[in-house]
Short mmCIF file of N, CA and C in Angstrom, two decimals:
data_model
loop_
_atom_site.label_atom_id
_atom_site.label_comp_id
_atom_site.label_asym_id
_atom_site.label_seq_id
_atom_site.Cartn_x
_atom_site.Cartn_y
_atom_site.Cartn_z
N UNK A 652 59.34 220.20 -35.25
CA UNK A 652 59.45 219.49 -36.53
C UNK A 652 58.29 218.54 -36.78
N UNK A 653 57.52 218.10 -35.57
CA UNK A 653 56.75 216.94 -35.52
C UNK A 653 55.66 217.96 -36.40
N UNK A 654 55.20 219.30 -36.47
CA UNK A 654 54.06 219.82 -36.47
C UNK A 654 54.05 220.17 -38.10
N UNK A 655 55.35 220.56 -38.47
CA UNK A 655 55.83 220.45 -40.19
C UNK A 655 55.26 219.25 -40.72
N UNK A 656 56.26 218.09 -40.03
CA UNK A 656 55.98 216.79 -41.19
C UNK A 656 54.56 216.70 -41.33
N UNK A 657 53.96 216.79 -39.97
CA UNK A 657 52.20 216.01 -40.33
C UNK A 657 51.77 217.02 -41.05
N UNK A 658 52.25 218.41 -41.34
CA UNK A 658 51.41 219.38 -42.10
C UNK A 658 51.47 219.16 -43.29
N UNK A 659 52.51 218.98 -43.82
CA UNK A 659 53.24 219.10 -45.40
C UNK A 659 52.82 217.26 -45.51
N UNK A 660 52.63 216.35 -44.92
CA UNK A 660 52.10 215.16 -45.03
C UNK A 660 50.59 215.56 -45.30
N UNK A 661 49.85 215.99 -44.55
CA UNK A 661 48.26 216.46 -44.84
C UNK A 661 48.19 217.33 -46.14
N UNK A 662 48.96 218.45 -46.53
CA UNK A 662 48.70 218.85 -47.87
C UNK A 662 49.09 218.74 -48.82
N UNK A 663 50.23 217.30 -48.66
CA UNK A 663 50.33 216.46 -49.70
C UNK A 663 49.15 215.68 -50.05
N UNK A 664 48.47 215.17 -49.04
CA UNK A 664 47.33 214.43 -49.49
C UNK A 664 46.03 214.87 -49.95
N UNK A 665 45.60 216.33 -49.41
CA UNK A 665 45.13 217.01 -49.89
C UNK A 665 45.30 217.32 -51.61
N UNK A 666 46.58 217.94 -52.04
CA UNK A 666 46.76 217.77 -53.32
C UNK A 666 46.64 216.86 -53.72
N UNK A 667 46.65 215.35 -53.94
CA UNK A 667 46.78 214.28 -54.28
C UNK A 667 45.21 214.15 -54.70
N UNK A 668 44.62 214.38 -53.78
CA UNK A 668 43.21 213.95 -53.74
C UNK A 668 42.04 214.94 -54.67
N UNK A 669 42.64 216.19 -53.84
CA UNK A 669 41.88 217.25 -54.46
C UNK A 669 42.88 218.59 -54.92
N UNK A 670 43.55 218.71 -56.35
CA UNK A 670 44.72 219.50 -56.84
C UNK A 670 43.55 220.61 -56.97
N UNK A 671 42.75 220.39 -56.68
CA UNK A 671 41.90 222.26 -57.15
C UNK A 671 41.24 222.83 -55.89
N UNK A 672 41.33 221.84 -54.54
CA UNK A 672 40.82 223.02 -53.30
C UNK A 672 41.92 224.07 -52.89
N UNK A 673 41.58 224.67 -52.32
CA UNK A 673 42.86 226.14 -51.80
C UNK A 673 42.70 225.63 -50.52
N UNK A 674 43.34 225.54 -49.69
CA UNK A 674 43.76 225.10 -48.38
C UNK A 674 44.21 226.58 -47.84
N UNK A 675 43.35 226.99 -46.52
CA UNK A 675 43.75 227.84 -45.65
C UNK A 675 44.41 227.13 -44.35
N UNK A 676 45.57 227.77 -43.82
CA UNK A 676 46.14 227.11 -42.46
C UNK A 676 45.70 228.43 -41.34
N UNK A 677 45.04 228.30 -40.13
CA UNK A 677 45.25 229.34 -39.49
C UNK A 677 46.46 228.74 -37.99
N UNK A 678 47.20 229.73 -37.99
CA UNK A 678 48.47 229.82 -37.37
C UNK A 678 47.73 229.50 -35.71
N UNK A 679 48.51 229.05 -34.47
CA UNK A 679 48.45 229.40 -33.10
C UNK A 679 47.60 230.36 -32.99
N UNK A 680 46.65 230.59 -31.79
CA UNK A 680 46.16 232.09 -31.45
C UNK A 680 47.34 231.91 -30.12
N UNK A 681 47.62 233.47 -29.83
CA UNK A 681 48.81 233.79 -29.35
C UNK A 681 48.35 233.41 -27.48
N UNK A 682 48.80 233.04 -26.67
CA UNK A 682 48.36 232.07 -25.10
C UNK A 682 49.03 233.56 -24.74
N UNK A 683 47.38 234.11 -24.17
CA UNK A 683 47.79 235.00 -23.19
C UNK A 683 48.41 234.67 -22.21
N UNK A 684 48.93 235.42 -20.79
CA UNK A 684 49.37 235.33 -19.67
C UNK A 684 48.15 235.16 -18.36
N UNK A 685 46.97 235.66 -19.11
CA UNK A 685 45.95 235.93 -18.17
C UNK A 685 44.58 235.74 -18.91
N UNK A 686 43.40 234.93 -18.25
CA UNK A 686 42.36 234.98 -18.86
C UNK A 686 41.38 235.49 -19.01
N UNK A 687 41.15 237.13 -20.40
CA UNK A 687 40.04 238.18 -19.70
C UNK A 687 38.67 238.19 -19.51
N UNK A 688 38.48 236.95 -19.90
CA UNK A 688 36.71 237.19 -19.31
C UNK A 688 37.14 236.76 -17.72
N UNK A 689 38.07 235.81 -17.12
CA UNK A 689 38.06 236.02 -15.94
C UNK A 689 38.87 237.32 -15.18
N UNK A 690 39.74 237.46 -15.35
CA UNK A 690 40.13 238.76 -15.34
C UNK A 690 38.98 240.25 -15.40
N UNK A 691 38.35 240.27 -16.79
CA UNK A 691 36.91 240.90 -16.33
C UNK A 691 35.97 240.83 -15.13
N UNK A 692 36.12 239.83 -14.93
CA UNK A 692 35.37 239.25 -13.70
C UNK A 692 35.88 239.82 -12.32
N UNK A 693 36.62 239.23 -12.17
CA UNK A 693 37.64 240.02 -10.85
C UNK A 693 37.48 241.50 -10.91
N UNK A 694 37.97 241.71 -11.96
CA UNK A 694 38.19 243.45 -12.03
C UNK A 694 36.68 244.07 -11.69
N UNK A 695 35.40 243.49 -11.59
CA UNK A 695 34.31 243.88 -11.58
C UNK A 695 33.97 243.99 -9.97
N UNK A 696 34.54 242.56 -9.68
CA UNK A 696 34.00 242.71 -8.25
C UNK A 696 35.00 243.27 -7.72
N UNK A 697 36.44 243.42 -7.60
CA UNK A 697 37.06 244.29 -6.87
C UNK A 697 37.07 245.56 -7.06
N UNK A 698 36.43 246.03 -7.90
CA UNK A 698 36.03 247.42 -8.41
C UNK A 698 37.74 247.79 -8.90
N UNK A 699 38.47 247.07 -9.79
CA UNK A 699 39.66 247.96 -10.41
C UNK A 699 39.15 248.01 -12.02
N UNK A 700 40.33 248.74 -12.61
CA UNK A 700 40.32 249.31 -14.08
C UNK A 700 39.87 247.91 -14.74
N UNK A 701 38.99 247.92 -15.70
CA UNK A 701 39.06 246.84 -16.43
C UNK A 701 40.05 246.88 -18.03
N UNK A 702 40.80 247.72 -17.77
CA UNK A 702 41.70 248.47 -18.83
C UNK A 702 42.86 247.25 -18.82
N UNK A 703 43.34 247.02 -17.61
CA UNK A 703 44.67 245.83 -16.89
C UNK A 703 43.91 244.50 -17.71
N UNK A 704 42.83 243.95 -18.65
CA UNK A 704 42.58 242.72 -19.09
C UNK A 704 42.43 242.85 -20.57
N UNK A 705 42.74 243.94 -20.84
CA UNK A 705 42.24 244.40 -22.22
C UNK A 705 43.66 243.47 -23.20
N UNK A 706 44.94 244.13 -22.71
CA UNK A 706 46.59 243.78 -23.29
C UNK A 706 47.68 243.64 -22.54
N UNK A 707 48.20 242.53 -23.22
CA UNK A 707 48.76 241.63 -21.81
C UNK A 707 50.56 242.26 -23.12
N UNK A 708 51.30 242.05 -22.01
CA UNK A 708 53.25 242.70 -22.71
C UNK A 708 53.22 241.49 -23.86
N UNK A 709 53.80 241.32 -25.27
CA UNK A 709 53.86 240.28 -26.22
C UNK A 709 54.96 239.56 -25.93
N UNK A 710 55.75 239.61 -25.21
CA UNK A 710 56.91 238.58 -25.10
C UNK A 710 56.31 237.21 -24.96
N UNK A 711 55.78 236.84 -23.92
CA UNK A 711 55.51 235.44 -23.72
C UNK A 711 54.16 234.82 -24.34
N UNK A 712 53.62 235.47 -24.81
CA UNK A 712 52.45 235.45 -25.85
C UNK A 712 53.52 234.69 -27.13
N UNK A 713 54.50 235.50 -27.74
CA UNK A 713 55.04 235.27 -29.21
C UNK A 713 55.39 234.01 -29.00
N UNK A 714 56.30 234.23 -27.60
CA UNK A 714 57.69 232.93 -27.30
C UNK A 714 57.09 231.82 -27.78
N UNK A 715 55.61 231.78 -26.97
CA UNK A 715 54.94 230.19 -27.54
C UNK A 715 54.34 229.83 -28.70
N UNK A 716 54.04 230.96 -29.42
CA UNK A 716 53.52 231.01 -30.62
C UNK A 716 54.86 230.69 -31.79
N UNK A 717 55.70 231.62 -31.58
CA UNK A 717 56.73 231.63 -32.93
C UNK A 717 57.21 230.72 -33.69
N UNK A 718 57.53 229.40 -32.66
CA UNK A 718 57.99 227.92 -32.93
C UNK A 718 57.09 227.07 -33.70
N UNK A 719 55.35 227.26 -33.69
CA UNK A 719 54.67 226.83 -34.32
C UNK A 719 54.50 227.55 -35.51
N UNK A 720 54.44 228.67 -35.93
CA UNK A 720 54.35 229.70 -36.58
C UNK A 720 55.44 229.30 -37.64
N UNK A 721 56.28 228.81 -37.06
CA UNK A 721 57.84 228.48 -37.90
C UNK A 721 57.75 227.35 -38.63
N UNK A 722 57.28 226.49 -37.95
CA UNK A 722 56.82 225.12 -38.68
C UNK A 722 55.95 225.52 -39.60
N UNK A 723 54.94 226.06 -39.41
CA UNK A 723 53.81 226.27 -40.42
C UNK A 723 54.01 226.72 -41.49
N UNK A 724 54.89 228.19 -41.43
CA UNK A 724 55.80 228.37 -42.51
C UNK A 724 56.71 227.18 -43.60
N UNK A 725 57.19 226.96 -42.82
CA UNK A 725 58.15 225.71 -43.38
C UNK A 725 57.04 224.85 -43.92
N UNK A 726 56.05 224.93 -43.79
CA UNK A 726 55.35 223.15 -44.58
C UNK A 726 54.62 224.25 -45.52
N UNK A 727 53.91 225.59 -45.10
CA UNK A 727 53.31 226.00 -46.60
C UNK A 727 54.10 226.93 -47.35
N UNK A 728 55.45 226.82 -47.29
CA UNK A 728 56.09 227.45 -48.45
C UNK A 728 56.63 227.09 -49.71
N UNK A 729 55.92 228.02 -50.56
CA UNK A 729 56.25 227.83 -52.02
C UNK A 729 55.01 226.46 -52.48
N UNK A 730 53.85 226.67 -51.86
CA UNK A 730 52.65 225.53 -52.15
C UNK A 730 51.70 226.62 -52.72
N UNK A 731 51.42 226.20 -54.45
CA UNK A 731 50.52 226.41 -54.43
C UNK A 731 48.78 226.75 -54.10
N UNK A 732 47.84 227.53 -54.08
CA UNK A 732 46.36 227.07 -53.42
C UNK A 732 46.17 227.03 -51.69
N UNK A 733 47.84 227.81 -51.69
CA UNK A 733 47.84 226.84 -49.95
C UNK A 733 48.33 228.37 -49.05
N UNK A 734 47.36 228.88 -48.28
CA UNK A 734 47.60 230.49 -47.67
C UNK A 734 47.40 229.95 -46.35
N UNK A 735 48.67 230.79 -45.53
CA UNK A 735 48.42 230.74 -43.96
C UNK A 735 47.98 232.14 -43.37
N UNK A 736 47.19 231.75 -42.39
CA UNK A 736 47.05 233.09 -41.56
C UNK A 736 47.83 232.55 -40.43
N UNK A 737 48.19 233.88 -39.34
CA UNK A 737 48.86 234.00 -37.95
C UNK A 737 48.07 234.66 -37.35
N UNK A 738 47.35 234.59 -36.72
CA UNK A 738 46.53 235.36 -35.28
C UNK A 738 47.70 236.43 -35.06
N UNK A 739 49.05 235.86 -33.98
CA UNK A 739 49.57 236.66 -33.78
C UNK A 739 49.89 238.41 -34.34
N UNK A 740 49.58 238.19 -35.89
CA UNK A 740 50.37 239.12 -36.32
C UNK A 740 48.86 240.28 -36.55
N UNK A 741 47.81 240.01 -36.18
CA UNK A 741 46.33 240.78 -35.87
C UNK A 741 46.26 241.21 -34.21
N UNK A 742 46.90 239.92 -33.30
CA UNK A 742 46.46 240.59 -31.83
C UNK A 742 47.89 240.84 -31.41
N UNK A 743 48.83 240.79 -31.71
CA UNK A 743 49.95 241.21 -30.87
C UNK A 743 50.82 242.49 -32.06
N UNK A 744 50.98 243.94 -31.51
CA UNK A 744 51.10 244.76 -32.02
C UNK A 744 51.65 245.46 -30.72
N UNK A 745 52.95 246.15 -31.48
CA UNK A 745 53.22 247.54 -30.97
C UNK A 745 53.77 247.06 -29.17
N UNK A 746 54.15 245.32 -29.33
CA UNK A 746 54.79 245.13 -28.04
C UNK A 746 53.38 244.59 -26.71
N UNK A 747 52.13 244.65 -27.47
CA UNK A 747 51.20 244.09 -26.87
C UNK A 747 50.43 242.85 -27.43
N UNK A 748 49.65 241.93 -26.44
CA UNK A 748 48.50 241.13 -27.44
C UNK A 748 47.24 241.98 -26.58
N UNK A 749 46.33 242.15 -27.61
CA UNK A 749 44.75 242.26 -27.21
C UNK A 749 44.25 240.77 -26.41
N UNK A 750 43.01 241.15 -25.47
CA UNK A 750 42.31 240.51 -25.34
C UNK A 750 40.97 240.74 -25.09
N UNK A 751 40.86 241.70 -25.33
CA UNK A 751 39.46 242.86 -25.01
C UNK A 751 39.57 243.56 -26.33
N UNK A 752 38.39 243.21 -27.19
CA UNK A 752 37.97 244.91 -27.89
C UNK A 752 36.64 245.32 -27.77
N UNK A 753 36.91 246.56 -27.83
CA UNK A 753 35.73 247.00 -27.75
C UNK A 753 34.74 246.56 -26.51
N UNK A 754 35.72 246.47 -24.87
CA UNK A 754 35.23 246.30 -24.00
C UNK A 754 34.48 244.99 -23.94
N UNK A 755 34.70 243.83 -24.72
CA UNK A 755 34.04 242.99 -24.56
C UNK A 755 35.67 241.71 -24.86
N UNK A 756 35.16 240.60 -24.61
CA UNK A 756 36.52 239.70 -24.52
C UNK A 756 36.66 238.66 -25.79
N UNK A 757 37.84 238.69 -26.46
CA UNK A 757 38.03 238.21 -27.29
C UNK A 757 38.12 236.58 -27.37
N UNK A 758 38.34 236.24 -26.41
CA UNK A 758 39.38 234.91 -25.70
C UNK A 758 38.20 234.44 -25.08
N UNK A 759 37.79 233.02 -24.77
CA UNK A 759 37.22 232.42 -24.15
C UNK A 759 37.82 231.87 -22.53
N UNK A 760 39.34 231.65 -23.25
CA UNK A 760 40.19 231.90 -22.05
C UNK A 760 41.54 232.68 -21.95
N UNK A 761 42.65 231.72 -21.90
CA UNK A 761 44.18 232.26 -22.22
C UNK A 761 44.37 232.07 -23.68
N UNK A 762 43.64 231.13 -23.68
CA UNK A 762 44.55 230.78 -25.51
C UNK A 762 43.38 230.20 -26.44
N UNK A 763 42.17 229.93 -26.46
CA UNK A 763 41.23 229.94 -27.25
C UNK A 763 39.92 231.20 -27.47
N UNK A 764 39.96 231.30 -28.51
CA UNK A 764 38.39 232.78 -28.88
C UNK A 764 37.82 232.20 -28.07
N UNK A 765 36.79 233.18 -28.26
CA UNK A 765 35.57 232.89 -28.01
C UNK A 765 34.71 233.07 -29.02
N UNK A 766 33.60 232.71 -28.82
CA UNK A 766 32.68 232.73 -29.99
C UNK A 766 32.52 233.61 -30.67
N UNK A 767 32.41 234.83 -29.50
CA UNK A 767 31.91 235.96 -30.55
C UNK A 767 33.45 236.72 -30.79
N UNK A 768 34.90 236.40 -30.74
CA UNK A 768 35.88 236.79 -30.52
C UNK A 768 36.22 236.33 -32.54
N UNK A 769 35.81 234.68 -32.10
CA UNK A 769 35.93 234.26 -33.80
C UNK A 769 35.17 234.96 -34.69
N UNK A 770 34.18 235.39 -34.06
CA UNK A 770 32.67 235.64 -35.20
C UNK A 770 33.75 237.32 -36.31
N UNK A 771 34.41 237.66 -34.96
CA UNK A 771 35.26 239.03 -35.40
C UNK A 771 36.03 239.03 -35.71
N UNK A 772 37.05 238.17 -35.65
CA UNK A 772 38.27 237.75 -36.40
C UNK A 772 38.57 236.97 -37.62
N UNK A 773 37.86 235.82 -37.14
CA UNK A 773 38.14 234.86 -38.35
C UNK A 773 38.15 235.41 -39.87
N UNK A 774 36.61 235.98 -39.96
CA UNK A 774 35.80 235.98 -41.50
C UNK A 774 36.63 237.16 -42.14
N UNK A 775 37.43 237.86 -41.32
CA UNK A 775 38.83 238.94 -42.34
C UNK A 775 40.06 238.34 -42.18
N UNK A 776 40.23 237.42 -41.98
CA UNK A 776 41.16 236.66 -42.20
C UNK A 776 41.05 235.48 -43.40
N UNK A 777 39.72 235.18 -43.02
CA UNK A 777 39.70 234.12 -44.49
C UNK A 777 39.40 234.82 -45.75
N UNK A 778 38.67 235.74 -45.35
CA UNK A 778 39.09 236.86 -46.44
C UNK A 778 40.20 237.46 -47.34
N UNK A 779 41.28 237.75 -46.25
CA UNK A 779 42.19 238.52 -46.39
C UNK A 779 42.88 237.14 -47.48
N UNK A 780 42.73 235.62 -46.62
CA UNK A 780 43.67 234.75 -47.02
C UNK A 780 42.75 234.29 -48.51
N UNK A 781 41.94 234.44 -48.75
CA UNK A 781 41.00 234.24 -50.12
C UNK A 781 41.10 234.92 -51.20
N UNK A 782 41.92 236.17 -50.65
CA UNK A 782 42.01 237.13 -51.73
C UNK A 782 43.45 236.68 -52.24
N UNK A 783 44.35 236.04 -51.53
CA UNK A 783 45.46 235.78 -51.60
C UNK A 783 45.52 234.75 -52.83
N UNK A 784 44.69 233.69 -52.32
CA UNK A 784 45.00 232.69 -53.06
C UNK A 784 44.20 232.78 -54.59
N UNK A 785 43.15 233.81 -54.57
CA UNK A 785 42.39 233.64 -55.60
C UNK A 785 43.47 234.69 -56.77
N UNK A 786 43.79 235.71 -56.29
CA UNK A 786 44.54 236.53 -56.62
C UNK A 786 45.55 235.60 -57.63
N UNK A 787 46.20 234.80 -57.45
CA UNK A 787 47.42 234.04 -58.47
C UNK A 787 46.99 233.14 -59.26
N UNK A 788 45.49 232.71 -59.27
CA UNK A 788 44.49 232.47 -60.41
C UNK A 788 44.15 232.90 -61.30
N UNK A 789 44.03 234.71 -61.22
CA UNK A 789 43.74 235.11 -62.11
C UNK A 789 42.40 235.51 -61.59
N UNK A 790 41.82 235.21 -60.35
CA UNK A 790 40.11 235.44 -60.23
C UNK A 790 40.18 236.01 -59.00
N UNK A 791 40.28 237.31 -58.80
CA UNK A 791 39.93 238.45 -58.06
C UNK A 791 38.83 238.45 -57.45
N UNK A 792 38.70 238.39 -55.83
CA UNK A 792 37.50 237.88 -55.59
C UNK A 792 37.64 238.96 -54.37
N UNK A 793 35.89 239.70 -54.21
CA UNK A 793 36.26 240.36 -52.77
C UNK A 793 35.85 239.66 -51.68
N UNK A 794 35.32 238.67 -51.20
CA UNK A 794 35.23 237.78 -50.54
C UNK A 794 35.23 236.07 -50.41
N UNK A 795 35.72 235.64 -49.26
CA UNK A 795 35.58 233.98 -49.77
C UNK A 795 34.18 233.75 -49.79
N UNK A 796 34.09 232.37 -50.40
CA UNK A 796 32.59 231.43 -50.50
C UNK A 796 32.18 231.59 -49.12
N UNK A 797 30.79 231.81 -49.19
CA UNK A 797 30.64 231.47 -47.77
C UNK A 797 29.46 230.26 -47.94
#
């Protein structure tokens, strides 16, 4: 509840201040079980599959995510200008989370990107969430400002 109030407190003030920015929220990234660039690592020198660091089972990935996810919901619903993204619902699929694509590591560790993890994720997400918000304006946009 603590993570609601200060949210819906911040984009109250946001509106207050500025009624014409669009406010993106991005959700939790989902806390792997294991960290694959180290995990990569290991798997290199012990000579096993590096396949075992790629997707970790989604249960305990969600468990910690969902509760924040829930709050976040709860403070941007029914707000104008105001779009959330969820990581979760991009890396955890089909009963797995990613942490490897394309043989390279998404995660810096268990639970933060990495640089080049964001460089691949983020910018279709603010996308995705730009089209959202521009969309009920009336101004159809295929990408956000950059």
């Amino acid at each position: 509840p603590a993570l609601s109030a200060a949210l819906t407190a911040t984009l109250d003030a946001i509106a207050r201040r500025r009624p014409d920015l669009r406010v993106v929220v991005i959700g939790p990234v989902p806390e792997l079980t294991l960290a694959p660039p180290e995990c990569l690592a290991q798997q290199r020198q012990l000579g096993g599959p590096a396949a075992v660091c790629a997707r970790v089972e989604a249960g305990p990935p969600l468990a910690r995510a969902t509760p924040a996810e829930a709050e976040i919901r709860a403070a941007v619903e029914d707000r104008p200008g105001v779009a959330a993204v969820f990581p979760s619902e991009t890396l955890c699929l089909d009963g797995g989370c990613v942490g490897v694509i394309g043989g390279r590591p998404i995660y810096f560790d268990d639970d933060h990107l990495s640089a080049s993890g964001a460089r691949r994720l983020v910018p279709p997400w603010m996308d995705d969430s730009w089209r959202r918000l521009a969309a009920p304006l009336g101004k159809p946009m295929a990408t956000a400002p950059r």
